[in-house]
Amino acid sequence: MKKNELEAPKEIERLVVTTIEPKFKHPTIFKWFDVLKAGESFIIENDHDPKPLYYELLAERGDIFTWEYLEKGPEVYEVKIAKNPVSETGEETVGSIAAKDIRKAELLKSKGIDFSCGGDKTVKEASADAGISEDELRSALTEVSKTPPAPSFDYDKWELDFLADYIVYTHHRYVKENAENLNDMAIKVAEHHGDGHPELNRLATITYHFLQDLLDHIVKEEEVLFPVIKQIVAKTKNAESETNYRIGSLNEPISLLLKEHDIANEDLNFFRKLTDNYTLPEGACNSYRYLFQKMQEFENDFKAHIHLENNILFPKALQMDAELAKLN
């Protein structure tokens, strides 16, 4: 028996992302990934779902890794990131399949297929190991890609103070954690491709102002409006609860915030017009692709964010404020 056969398996290194300064988080993770050898892996630990990183890795490094959730919140998220071995046959491996689509990764896991250490296996090899036919596995992979997203929460039934906190810890956090990266990427792509695509220079400039305005906007919500909404909820439940705002005056700040929502939405619509709905030119580099992908992701999050405020939080808060005003 060889000496190395007696050695214990090397412990997978762990990177605790919450201990890293925000602007260095993604660069540090990329540095850890880049030094991996084929087949090696490390674990990241975070206090929220790092799914945006999955798309950034895919955009910047391609489908050469696997992404496996070891723990999915709510307080701790652990993800094992592995660099895939190169397939000797040139056929698509289960590792590359898992890297391209998290839904397929979850399916492979449910079938007992190891796409991490066994990520270099072909679909045929993996299905044989799992004791199912190749046709059955390929059919299941095709079907799962058609699966619609999981149904959303019934936000309309949530208490307004809880909904306000949810917005802060999901959508506001998303803006804060992605704004700098998005701005830097817009500048980088404009510097490299602005001569051939001058619209990118304008996109970078307007993106900067858009993000600054949005960051200022969420400060107003977190420091002014949301505390007032919590006071309204408390006052509605207990008439003795104290408030430090003038009851019946909520319409004015909400009107201002709604107008800012409209302006931000117009900016996003202009971005789409400027980029022809984020149509990539032929031969676009990974950074160019990632920028457009990130812009669309940011837009999707913004629309979900604003839906919660415009259609649920704000109208209900105004109604409760008006009812309190009738009692005073």
PDB file of N, CA, C and O in Angstrom, residues 123-196:
ATOM      1  N   VAL A 123     -23.286  12.044 -18.729  1.00  0.00           N
ATOM      2  CA  VAL A 123     -24.651  11.685 -18.334  1.00  0.00           C
ATOM      3  C   VAL A 123     -24.815  10.166 -18.357  1.00  0.00           C
ATOM      4  O   VAL A 123     -25.447   9.579 -17.474  1.00  0.00           O
ATOM      5  N   LYS A 124     -24.229   9.539 -19.359  1.00  0.00           N
ATOM      6  CA  LYS A 124     -24.334   8.077 -19.470  1.00  0.00           C
ATOM      7  C   LYS A 124     -23.682   7.391 -18.274  1.00  0.00           C
ATOM      8  O   LYS A 124     -24.252   6.466 -17.668  1.00  0.00           O
ATOM      9  N   GLU A 125     -22.498   7.836 -17.906  1.00  0.00           N
ATOM     10  CA  GLU A 125     -21.783   7.236 -16.783  1.00  0.00           C
ATOM     11  C   GLU A 125     -22.508   7.493 -15.466  1.00  0.00           C
ATOM     12  O   GLU A 125     -22.645   6.591 -14.627  1.00  0.00           O
ATOM     13  N   ALA A 126     -22.981   8.732 -15.284  1.00  0.00           N
ATOM     14  CA  ALA A 126     -23.649   9.091 -14.037  1.00  0.00           C
ATOM     15  C   ALA A 126     -24.960   8.330 -13.868  1.00  0.00           C
ATOM     16  O   ALA A 126     -25.306   7.898 -12.763  1.00  0.00           O
ATOM     17  N   SER A 127     -25.712   8.186 -14.958  1.00  0.00           N
ATOM     18  CA  SER A 127     -26.980   7.463 -14.878  1.00  0.00           C
ATOM     19  C   SER A 127     -26.743   5.989 -14.552  1.00  0.00           C
ATOM     20  O   SER A 127     -27.504   5.378 -13.785  1.00  0.00           O
ATOM     21  N   ALA A 128     -25.688   5.411 -15.105  1.00  0.00           N
ATOM     22  CA  ALA A 128     -25.368   4.005 -14.817  1.00  0.00           C
ATOM     23  C   ALA A 128     -25.023   3.836 -13.344  1.00  0.00           C
ATOM     24  O   ALA A 128     -25.471   2.880 -12.687  1.00  0.00           O
ATOM     25  N   ASP A 129     -24.245   4.767 -12.796  1.00  0.00           N
ATOM     26  CA  ASP A 129     -23.875   4.698 -11.391  1.00  0.00           C
ATOM     27  C   ASP A 129     -25.096   4.843 -10.481  1.00  0.00           C
ATOM     28  O   ASP A 129     -25.142   4.255  -9.400  1.00  0.00           O
ATOM     29  N   ALA A 130     -26.064   5.656 -10.926  1.00  0.00           N
ATOM     30  CA  ALA A 130     -27.262   5.902 -10.113  1.00  0.00           C
ATOM     31  C   ALA A 130     -28.323   4.820 -10.301  1.00  0.00           C
ATOM     32  O   ALA A 130     -29.349   4.825  -9.612  1.00  0.00           O
ATOM     33  N   GLY A 131     -28.091   3.922 -11.258  1.00  0.00           N
ATOM     34  CA  GLY A 131     -29.027   2.832 -11.475  1.00  0.00           C
ATOM     35  C   GLY A 131     -30.276   3.230 -12.240  1.00  0.00           C
ATOM     36  O   GLY A 131     -31.336   2.630 -12.078  1.00  0.00           O
ATOM     37  N   ILE A 132     -30.156   4.262 -13.072  1.00  0.00           N
ATOM     38  CA  ILE A 132     -31.287   4.666 -13.910  1.00  0.00           C
ATOM     39  C   ILE A 132     -30.804   4.726 -15.354  1.00  0.00           C
ATOM     40  O   ILE A 132     -29.601   4.773 -15.621  1.00  0.00           O
ATOM     41  N   SER A 133     -31.750   4.727 -16.292  1.00  0.00           N
ATOM     42  CA  SER A 133     -31.359   4.744 -17.699  1.00  0.00           C
ATOM     43  C   SER A 133     -30.923   6.143 -18.117  1.00  0.00           C
ATOM     44  O   SER A 133     -31.371   7.149 -17.545  1.00  0.00           O
ATOM     45  N   GLU A 134     -30.067   6.202 -19.111  1.00  0.00           N
ATOM     46  CA  GLU A 134     -29.612   7.493 -19.620  1.00  0.00           C
ATOM     47  C   GLU A 134     -30.786   8.300 -20.168  1.00  0.00           C
ATOM     48  O   GLU A 134     -30.879   9.514 -19.947  1.00  0.00           O
ATOM     49  N   ASP A 135     -31.708   7.629 -20.874  1.00  0.00           N
ATOM     50  CA  ASP A 135     -32.879   8.320 -21.437  1.00  0.00           C
ATOM     51  C   ASP A 135     -33.731   8.920 -20.338  1.00  0.00           C
ATOM     52  O   ASP A 135     -34.254  10.034 -20.475  1.00  0.00           O
ATOM     53  N   GLU A 136     -33.888   8.179 -19.242  1.00  0.00           N
ATOM     54  CA  GLU A 136     -34.704   8.666 -18.123  1.00  0.00           C
ATOM     55  C   GLU A 136     -34.082   9.917 -17.521  1.00  0.00           C
ATOM     56  O   GLU A 136     -34.780  10.905 -17.225  1.00  0.00           O
ATOM     57  N   LEU A 137     -32.760   9.894 -17.337  1.00  0.00           N
ATOM     58  CA  LEU A 137     -32.090  11.046 -16.744  1.00  0.00           C
ATOM     59  C   LEU A 137     -32.144  12.252 -17.675  1.00  0.00           C
ATOM     60  O   LEU A 137     -32.430  13.367 -17.239  1.00  0.00           O
ATOM     61  N   ARG A 138     -31.890  12.035 -18.957  1.00  0.00           N
ATOM     62  CA  ARG A 138     -31.930  13.160 -19.904  1.00  0.00           C
ATOM     63  C   ARG A 138     -33.334  13.748 -19.983  1.00  0.00           C
ATOM     64  O   ARG A 138     -33.507  14.959 -20.092  1.00  0.00           O
ATOM     65  N   SER A 139     -34.344  12.889 -19.946  1.00  0.00           N
ATOM     66  CA  SER A 139     -35.724  13.358 -19.988  1.00  0.00           C
ATOM     67  C   SER A 139     -36.046  14.195 -18.751  1.00  0.00           C
ATOM     68  O   SER A 139     -36.689  15.255 -18.845  1.00  0.00           O
ATOM     69  N   ALA A 140     -35.589  13.726 -17.582  1.00  0.00           N
ATOM     70  CA  ALA A 140     -35.834  14.460 -16.345  1.00  0.00           C
ATOM     71  C   ALA A 140     -35.143  15.817 -16.364  1.00  0.00           C
ATOM     72  O   ALA A 140     -35.699  16.824 -15.902  1.00  0.00           O
ATOM     73  N   LEU A 141     -33.927  15.871 -16.914  1.00  0.00           N
ATOM     74  CA  LEU A 141     -33.197  17.134 -17.006  1.00  0.00           C
ATOM     75  C   LEU A 141     -33.901  18.118 -17.924  1.00  0.00           C
ATOM     76  O   LEU A 141     -33.938  19.326 -17.667  1.00  0.00           O
ATOM     77  N   THR A 142     -34.483  17.591 -18.997  1.00  0.00           N
ATOM     78  CA  THR A 142     -35.226  18.449 -19.927  1.00  0.00           C
ATOM     79  C   THR A 142     -36.479  19.001 -19.265  1.00  0.00           C
ATOM     80  O   THR A 142     -36.803  20.186 -19.402  1.00  0.00           O
ATOM     81  N   GLU A 143     -37.185  18.148 -18.535  1.00  0.00           N
ATOM     82  CA  GLU A 143     -38.439  18.557 -17.907  1.00  0.00           C
ATOM     83  C   GLU A 143     -38.223  19.577 -16.800  1.00  0.00           C
ATOM     84  O   GLU A 143     -38.982  20.533 -16.665  1.00  0.00           O
ATOM     85  N   VAL A 144     -37.158  19.370 -15.991  1.00  0.00           N
ATOM     86  CA  VAL A 144     -36.948  20.281 -14.866  1.00  0.00           C
ATOM     87  C   VAL A 144     -36.619  21.685 -15.338  1.00  0.00           C
ATOM     88  O   VAL A 144     -36.913  22.674 -14.660  1.00  0.00           O
ATOM     89  N   SER A 145     -36.046  21.808 -16.540  1.00  0.00           N
ATOM     90  CA  SER A 145     -35.725  23.131 -17.069  1.00  0.00           C
ATOM     91  C   SER A 145     -36.983  23.912 -17.438  1.00  0.00           C
ATOM     92  O   SER A 145     -36.939  25.126 -17.620  1.00  0.00           O
ATOM     93  N   LYS A 146     -38.113  23.192 -17.550  1.00  0.00           N
ATOM     94  CA  LYS A 146     -39.378  23.845 -17.872  1.00  0.00           C
ATOM     95  C   LYS A 146     -40.139  24.243 -16.613  1.00  0.00           C
ATOM     96  O   LYS A 146     -41.186  24.887 -16.682  1.00  0.00           O
ATOM     97  N   THR A 147     -39.616  23.825 -15.453  1.00  0.00           N
ATOM     98  CA  THR A 147     -40.311  24.085 -14.195  1.00  0.00           C
ATOM     99  C   THR A 147     -40.341  25.572 -13.903  1.00  0.00           C
ATOM    100  O   THR A 147     -39.293  26.228 -13.906  1.00  0.00           O
ATOM    101  N   PRO A 148     -41.519  26.134 -13.631  1.00  0.00           N
ATOM    102  CA  PRO A 148     -41.599  27.561 -13.317  1.00  0.00           C
ATOM    103  C   PRO A 148     -41.015  27.835 -11.935  1.00  0.00           C
ATOM    104  O   PRO A 148     -40.862  26.913 -11.123  1.00  0.00           O
ATOM    105  N   PRO A 149     -40.669  29.080 -11.667  1.00  0.00           N
ATOM    106  CA  PRO A 149     -40.138  29.422 -10.346  1.00  0.00           C
ATOM    107  C   PRO A 149     -41.128  29.066  -9.247  1.00  0.00           C
ATOM    108  O   PRO A 149     -42.339  29.000  -9.473  1.00  0.00           O
ATOM    109  N   ALA A 150     -40.603  28.823  -8.065  1.00  0.00           N
ATOM    110  CA  ALA A 150     -41.477  28.500  -6.932  1.00  0.00           C
ATOM    111  C   ALA A 150     -42.433  29.659  -6.664  1.00  0.00           C
ATOM    112  O   ALA A 150     -42.088  30.824  -6.885  1.00  0.00           O
ATOM    113  N   PRO A 151     -43.661  29.375  -6.212  1.00  0.00           N
ATOM    114  CA  PRO A 151     -44.619  30.440  -5.949  1.00  0.00           C
ATOM    115  C   PRO A 151     -44.098  31.416  -4.898  1.00  0.00           C
ATOM    116  O   PRO A 151     -43.404  31.013  -3.957  1.00  0.00           O
ATOM    117  N   SER A 152     -44.412  32.679  -5.082  1.00  0.00           N
ATOM    118  CA  SER A 152     -43.935  33.696  -4.151  1.00  0.00           C
ATOM    119  C   SER A 152     -44.738  33.666  -2.865  1.00  0.00           C
ATOM    120  O   SER A 152     -45.796  33.040  -2.784  1.00  0.00           O
ATOM    121  N   PHE A 153     -44.209  34.330  -1.854  1.00  0.00           N
ATOM    122  CA  PHE A 153     -44.922  34.424  -0.589  1.00  0.00           C
ATOM    123  C   PHE A 153     -46.182  35.256  -0.771  1.00  0.00           C
ATOM    124  O   PHE A 153     -46.279  36.089  -1.667  1.00  0.00           O
ATOM    125  N   ASP A 154     -47.145  35.069   0.132  1.00  0.00           N
ATOM    126  CA  ASP A 154     -48.363  35.875   0.101  1.00  0.00           C
ATOM    127  C   ASP A 154     -48.104  37.140   0.919  1.00  0.00           C
ATOM    128  O   ASP A 154     -48.531  37.269   2.059  1.00  0.00           O
ATOM    129  N   TYR A 155     -47.365  38.058   0.315  1.00  0.00           N
ATOM    130  CA  TYR A 155     -46.945  39.265   1.019  1.00  0.00           C
ATOM    131  C   TYR A 155     -48.134  40.083   1.523  1.00  0.00           C
ATOM    132  O   TYR A 155     -48.025  40.804   2.508  1.00  0.00           O
ATOM    133  N   ASP A 156     -49.261  39.976   0.850  1.00  0.00           N
ATOM    134  CA  ASP A 156     -50.424  40.777   1.193  1.00  0.00           C
ATOM    135  C   ASP A 156     -50.951  40.463   2.594  1.00  0.00           C
ATOM    136  O   ASP A 156     -51.658  41.271   3.189  1.00  0.00           O
ATOM    137  N   LYS A 157     -50.599  39.300   3.118  1.00  0.00           N
ATOM    138  CA  LYS A 157     -51.088  38.891   4.442  1.00  0.00           C
ATOM    139  C   LYS A 157     -50.088  39.216   5.547  1.00  0.00           C
ATOM    140  O   LYS A 157     -50.371  38.998   6.722  1.00  0.00           O
ATOM    141  N   TRP A 158     -48.916  39.705   5.178  1.00  0.00           N
ATOM    142  CA  TRP A 158     -47.896  39.988   6.184  1.00  0.00           C
ATOM    143  C   TRP A 158     -48.214  41.280   6.947  1.00  0.00           C
ATOM    144  O   TRP A 158     -48.792  42.221   6.393  1.00  0.00           O
ATOM    145  N   GLU A 159     -47.804  41.338   8.208  1.00  0.00           N
ATOM    146  CA  GLU A 159     -47.868  42.581   8.978  1.00  0.00           C
ATOM    147  C   GLU A 159     -46.930  43.593   8.319  1.00  0.00           C
ATOM    148  O   GLU A 159     -45.851  43.235   7.824  1.00  0.00           O
ATOM    149  N   LEU A 160     -47.310  44.862   8.319  1.00  0.00           N
ATOM    150  CA  LEU A 160     -46.532  45.864   7.602  1.00  0.00           C
ATOM    151  C   LEU A 160     -45.136  46.071   8.190  1.00  0.00           C
ATOM    152  O   LEU A 160     -44.187  46.335   7.442  1.00  0.00           O
ATOM    153  N   ASP A 161     -44.991  45.956   9.499  1.00  0.00           N
ATOM    154  CA  ASP A 161     -43.661  46.116  10.082  1.00  0.00           C
ATOM    155  C   ASP A 161     -42.740  44.973   9.655  1.00  0.00           C
ATOM    156  O   ASP A 161     -41.555  45.179   9.376  1.00  0.00           O
ATOM    157  N   PHE A 162     -43.309  43.764   9.543  1.00  0.00           N
ATOM    158  CA  PHE A 162     -42.528  42.616   9.075  1.00  0.00           C
ATOM    159  C   PHE A 162     -42.170  42.778   7.600  1.00  0.00           C
ATOM    160  O   PHE A 162     -41.042  42.489   7.179  1.00  0.00           O
ATOM    161  N   LEU A 163     -43.118  43.252   6.794  1.00  0.00           N
ATOM    162  CA  LEU A 163     -42.879  43.458   5.370  1.00  0.00           C
ATOM    163  C   LEU A 163     -41.790  44.514   5.159  1.00  0.00           C
ATOM    164  O   LEU A 163     -40.924  44.355   4.284  1.00  0.00           O
ATOM    165  N   ALA A 164     -41.828  45.571   5.957  1.00  0.00           N
ATOM    166  CA  ALA A 164     -40.807  46.619   5.851  1.00  0.00           C
ATOM    167  C   ALA A 164     -39.424  46.046   6.134  1.00  0.00           C
ATOM    168  O   ALA A 164     -38.453  46.336   5.414  1.00  0.00           O
ATOM    169  N   ASP A 165     -39.318  45.217   7.162  1.00  0.00           N
ATOM    170  CA  ASP A 165     -38.032  44.587   7.484  1.00  0.00           C
ATOM    171  C   ASP A 165     -37.587  43.651   6.365  1.00  0.00           C
ATOM    172  O   ASP A 165     -36.396  43.592   6.029  1.00  0.00           O
ATOM    173  N   TYR A 166     -38.533  42.928   5.800  1.00  0.00           N
ATOM    174  CA  TYR A 166     -38.212  42.016   4.691  1.00  0.00           C
ATOM    175  C   TYR A 166     -37.624  42.792   3.516  1.00  0.00           C
ATOM    176  O   TYR A 166     -36.631  42.368   2.909  1.00  0.00           O
ATOM    177  N   ILE A 167     -38.225  43.920   3.185  1.00  0.00           N
ATOM    178  CA  ILE A 167     -37.727  44.752   2.082  1.00  0.00           C
ATOM    179  C   ILE A 167     -36.307  45.232   2.367  1.00  0.00           C
ATOM    180  O   ILE A 167     -35.438  45.215   1.495  1.00  0.00           O
ATOM    181  N   VAL A 168     -36.065  45.626   3.612  1.00  0.00           N
ATOM    182  CA  VAL A 168     -34.730  46.113   3.987  1.00  0.00           C
ATOM    183  C   VAL A 168     -33.686  45.008   3.872  1.00  0.00           C
ATOM    184  O   VAL A 168     -32.605  45.213   3.299  1.00  0.00           O
ATOM    185  N   TYR A 169     -34.017  43.824   4.394  1.00  0.00           N
ATOM    186  CA  TYR A 169     -33.012  42.757   4.476  1.00  0.00           C
ATOM    187  C   TYR A 169     -32.892  41.918   3.207  1.00  0.00           C
ATOM    188  O   TYR A 169     -31.998  41.059   3.116  1.00  0.00           O
ATOM    189  N   THR A 170     -33.752  42.159   2.247  1.00  0.00           N
ATOM    190  CA  THR A 170     -33.611  41.458   0.962  1.00  0.00           C
ATOM    191  C   THR A 170     -33.301  42.459  -0.149  1.00  0.00           C
ATOM    192  O   THR A 170     -32.173  42.504  -0.661  1.00  0.00           O
ATOM    193  N   HIS A 171     -34.270  43.286  -0.501  1.00  0.00           N
ATOM    194  CA  HIS A 171     -34.104  44.175  -1.652  1.00  0.00           C
ATOM    195  C   HIS A 171     -33.144  45.343  -1.387  1.00  0.00           C
ATOM    196  O   HIS A 171     -32.315  45.663  -2.244  1.00  0.00           O
ATOM    197  N   HIS A 172     -33.262  45.957  -0.228  1.00  0.00           N
ATOM    198  CA  HIS A 172     -32.325  47.041   0.073  1.00  0.00           C
ATOM    199  C   HIS A 172     -30.910  46.499   0.195  1.00  0.00           C
ATOM    200  O   HIS A 172     -29.952  47.128  -0.272  1.00  0.00           O
ATOM    201  N   ARG A 173     -30.775  45.357   0.833  1.00  0.00           N
ATOM    202  CA  ARG A 173     -29.449  44.752   0.963  1.00  0.00           C
ATOM    203  C   ARG A 173     -28.887  44.419  -0.425  1.00  0.00           C
ATOM    204  O   ARG A 173     -27.701  44.614  -0.676  1.00  0.00           O
ATOM    205  N   TYR A 174     -29.733  43.917  -1.301  1.00  0.00           N
ATOM    206  CA  TYR A 174     -29.283  43.590  -2.655  1.00  0.00           C
ATOM    207  C   TYR A 174     -28.724  44.838  -3.347  1.00  0.00           C
ATOM    208  O   TYR A 174     -27.662  44.786  -3.973  1.00  0.00           O
ATOM    209  N   VAL A 175     -29.424  45.961  -3.225  1.00  0.00           N
ATOM    210  CA  VAL A 175     -28.957  47.208  -3.849  1.00  0.00           C
ATOM    211  C   VAL A 175     -27.602  47.610  -3.271  1.00  0.00           C
ATOM    212  O   VAL A 175     -26.659  47.924  -4.012  1.00  0.00           O
ATOM    213  N   LYS A 176     -27.497  47.592  -1.953  1.00  0.00           N
ATOM    214  CA  LYS A 176     -26.257  48.021  -1.300  1.00  0.00           C
ATOM    215  C   LYS A 176     -25.075  47.134  -1.686  1.00  0.00           C
ATOM    216  O   LYS A 176     -23.960  47.613  -1.866  1.00  0.00           O
ATOM    217  N   GLU A 177     -25.317  45.835  -1.780  1.00  0.00           N
ATOM    218  CA  GLU A 177     -24.220  44.908  -2.038  1.00  0.00           C
ATOM    219  C   GLU A 177     -23.830  44.828  -3.511  1.00  0.00           C
ATOM    220  O   GLU A 177     -22.738  44.365  -3.839  1.00  0.00           O
ATOM    221  N   ASN A 178     -24.717  45.278  -4.404  1.00  0.00           N
ATOM    222  CA  ASN A 178     -24.442  45.154  -5.832  1.00  0.00           C
ATOM    223  C   ASN A 178     -24.188  46.468  -6.548  1.00  0.00           C
ATOM    224  O   ASN A 178     -23.686  46.464  -7.671  1.00  0.00           O
ATOM    225  N   ALA A 179     -24.524  47.588  -5.909  1.00  0.00           N
ATOM    226  CA  ALA A 179     -24.415  48.884  -6.585  1.00  0.00           C
ATOM    227  C   ALA A 179     -22.978  49.194  -7.000  1.00  0.00           C
ATOM    228  O   ALA A 179     -22.721  49.588  -8.151  1.00  0.00           O
ATOM    229  N   GLU A 180     -22.023  49.036  -6.097  1.00  0.00           N
ATOM    230  CA  GLU A 180     -20.639  49.375  -6.414  1.00  0.00           C
ATOM    231  C   GLU A 180     -20.079  48.483  -7.526  1.00  0.00           C
ATOM    232  O   GLU A 180     -19.423  48.959  -8.453  1.00  0.00           O
ATOM    233  N   ASN A 181     -20.389  47.200  -7.426  1.00  0.00           N
ATOM    234  CA  ASN A 181     -19.905  46.259  -8.436  1.00  0.00           C
ATOM    235  C   ASN A 181     -20.496  46.571  -9.809  1.00  0.00           C
ATOM    236  O   ASN A 181     -19.793  46.542 -10.825  1.00  0.00           O
ATOM    237  N   LEU A 182     -21.800  46.891  -9.835  1.00  0.00           N
ATOM    238  CA  LEU A 182     -22.459  47.212 -11.102  1.00  0.00           C
ATOM    239  C   LEU A 182     -21.881  48.489 -11.702  1.00  0.00           C
ATOM    240  O   LEU A 182     -21.621  48.555 -12.915  1.00  0.00           O
ATOM    241  N   ASN A 183     -21.663  49.486 -10.872  1.00  0.00           N
ATOM    242  CA  ASN A 183     -21.093  50.745 -11.354  1.00  0.00           C
ATOM    243  C   ASN A 183     -19.682  50.530 -11.904  1.00  0.00           C
ATOM    244  O   ASN A 183     -19.340  51.029 -12.990  1.00  0.00           O
ATOM    245  N   ASP A 184     -18.862  49.776 -11.168  1.00  0.00           N
ATOM    246  CA  ASP A 184     -17.493  49.512 -11.615  1.00  0.00           C
ATOM    247  C   ASP A 184     -17.488  48.735 -12.936  1.00  0.00           C
ATOM    248  O   ASP A 184     -16.656  48.999 -13.814  1.00  0.00           O
ATOM    249  N   MET A 185     -18.393  47.781 -13.060  1.00  0.00           N
ATOM    250  CA  MET A 185     -18.447  46.979 -14.278  1.00  0.00           C
ATOM    251  C   MET A 185     -18.874  47.832 -15.476  1.00  0.00           C
ATOM    252  O   MET A 185     -18.336  47.688 -16.578  1.00  0.00           O
ATOM    253  N   ALA A 186     -19.840  48.737 -15.254  1.00  0.00           N
ATOM    254  CA  ALA A 186     -20.287  49.613 -16.344  1.00  0.00           C
ATOM    255  C   ALA A 186     -19.138  50.499 -16.826  1.00  0.00           C
ATOM    256  O   ALA A 186     -18.953  50.711 -18.030  1.00  0.00           O
ATOM    257  N   ILE A 187     -18.345  51.002 -15.881  1.00  0.00           N
ATOM    258  CA  ILE A 187     -17.197  51.842 -16.234  1.00  0.00           C
ATOM    259  C   ILE A 187     -16.146  51.018 -16.983  1.00  0.00           C
ATOM    260  O   ILE A 187     -15.595  51.451 -18.000  1.00  0.00           O
ATOM    261  N   LYS A 188     -15.866  49.827 -16.478  1.00  0.00           N
ATOM    262  CA  LYS A 188     -14.852  48.959 -17.081  1.00  0.00           C
ATOM    263  C   LYS A 188     -15.210  48.618 -18.529  1.00  0.00           C
ATOM    264  O   LYS A 188     -14.368  48.708 -19.430  1.00  0.00           O
ATOM    265  N   VAL A 189     -16.467  48.231 -18.749  1.00  0.00           N
ATOM    266  CA  VAL A 189     -16.892  47.852 -20.099  1.00  0.00           C
ATOM    267  C   VAL A 189     -16.869  49.064 -21.028  1.00  0.00           C
ATOM    268  O   VAL A 189     -16.469  48.962 -22.187  1.00  0.00           O
ATOM    269  N   ALA A 190     -17.268  50.232 -20.498  1.00  0.00           N
ATOM    270  CA  ALA A 190     -17.236  51.450 -21.322  1.00  0.00           C
ATOM    271  C   ALA A 190     -15.805  51.809 -21.709  1.00  0.00           C
ATOM    272  O   ALA A 190     -15.540  52.224 -22.844  1.00  0.00           O
ATOM    273  N   GLU A 191     -14.870  51.643 -20.769  1.00  0.00           N
ATOM    274  CA  GLU A 191     -13.468  51.965 -21.061  1.00  0.00           C
ATOM    275  C   GLU A 191     -12.897  51.062 -22.149  1.00  0.00           C
ATOM    276  O   GLU A 191     -12.103  51.504 -22.977  1.00  0.00           O
ATOM    277  N   HIS A 192     -13.309  49.806 -22.155  1.00  0.00           N
ATOM    278  CA  HIS A 192     -12.756  48.847 -23.109  1.00  0.00           C
ATOM    279  C   HIS A 192     -13.493  48.835 -24.458  1.00  0.00           C
ATOM    280  O   HIS A 192     -12.905  48.498 -25.478  1.00  0.00           O
ATOM    281  N   HIS A 193     -14.784  49.175 -24.420  1.00  0.00           N
ATOM    282  CA  HIS A 193     -15.581  49.016 -25.647  1.00  0.00           C
ATOM    283  C   HIS A 193     -16.320  50.288 -26.061  1.00  0.00           C
ATOM    284  O   HIS A 193     -17.086  50.275 -27.018  1.00  0.00           O
ATOM    285  N   GLY A 194     -16.086  51.383 -25.320  1.00  0.00           N
ATOM    286  CA  GLY A 194     -16.817  52.621 -25.591  1.00  0.00           C
ATOM    287  C   GLY A 194     -16.545  53.229 -26.946  1.00  0.00           C
ATOM    288  O   GLY A 194     -17.418  53.877 -27.531  1.00  0.00           O
ATOM    289  N   ASP A 195     -15.341  53.025 -27.480  1.00  0.00           N
ATOM    290  CA  ASP A 195     -15.019  53.597 -28.793  1.00  0.00           C
ATOM    291  C   ASP A 195     -15.879  52.963 -29.886  1.00  0.00           C
ATOM    292  O   ASP A 195     -16.378  53.664 -30.783  1.00  0.00           O
ATOM    293  N   GLY A 196     -16.036  51.657 -29.814  1.00  0.00           N
ATOM    294  CA  GLY A 196     -16.833  50.972 -30.829  1.00  0.00           C
ATOM    295  C   GLY A 196     -18.318  50.990 -30.544  1.00  0.00           C
ATOM    296  O   GLY A 196     -19.138  50.841 -31.456  1.00  0.00           O
TER     297      GLY A 196
END
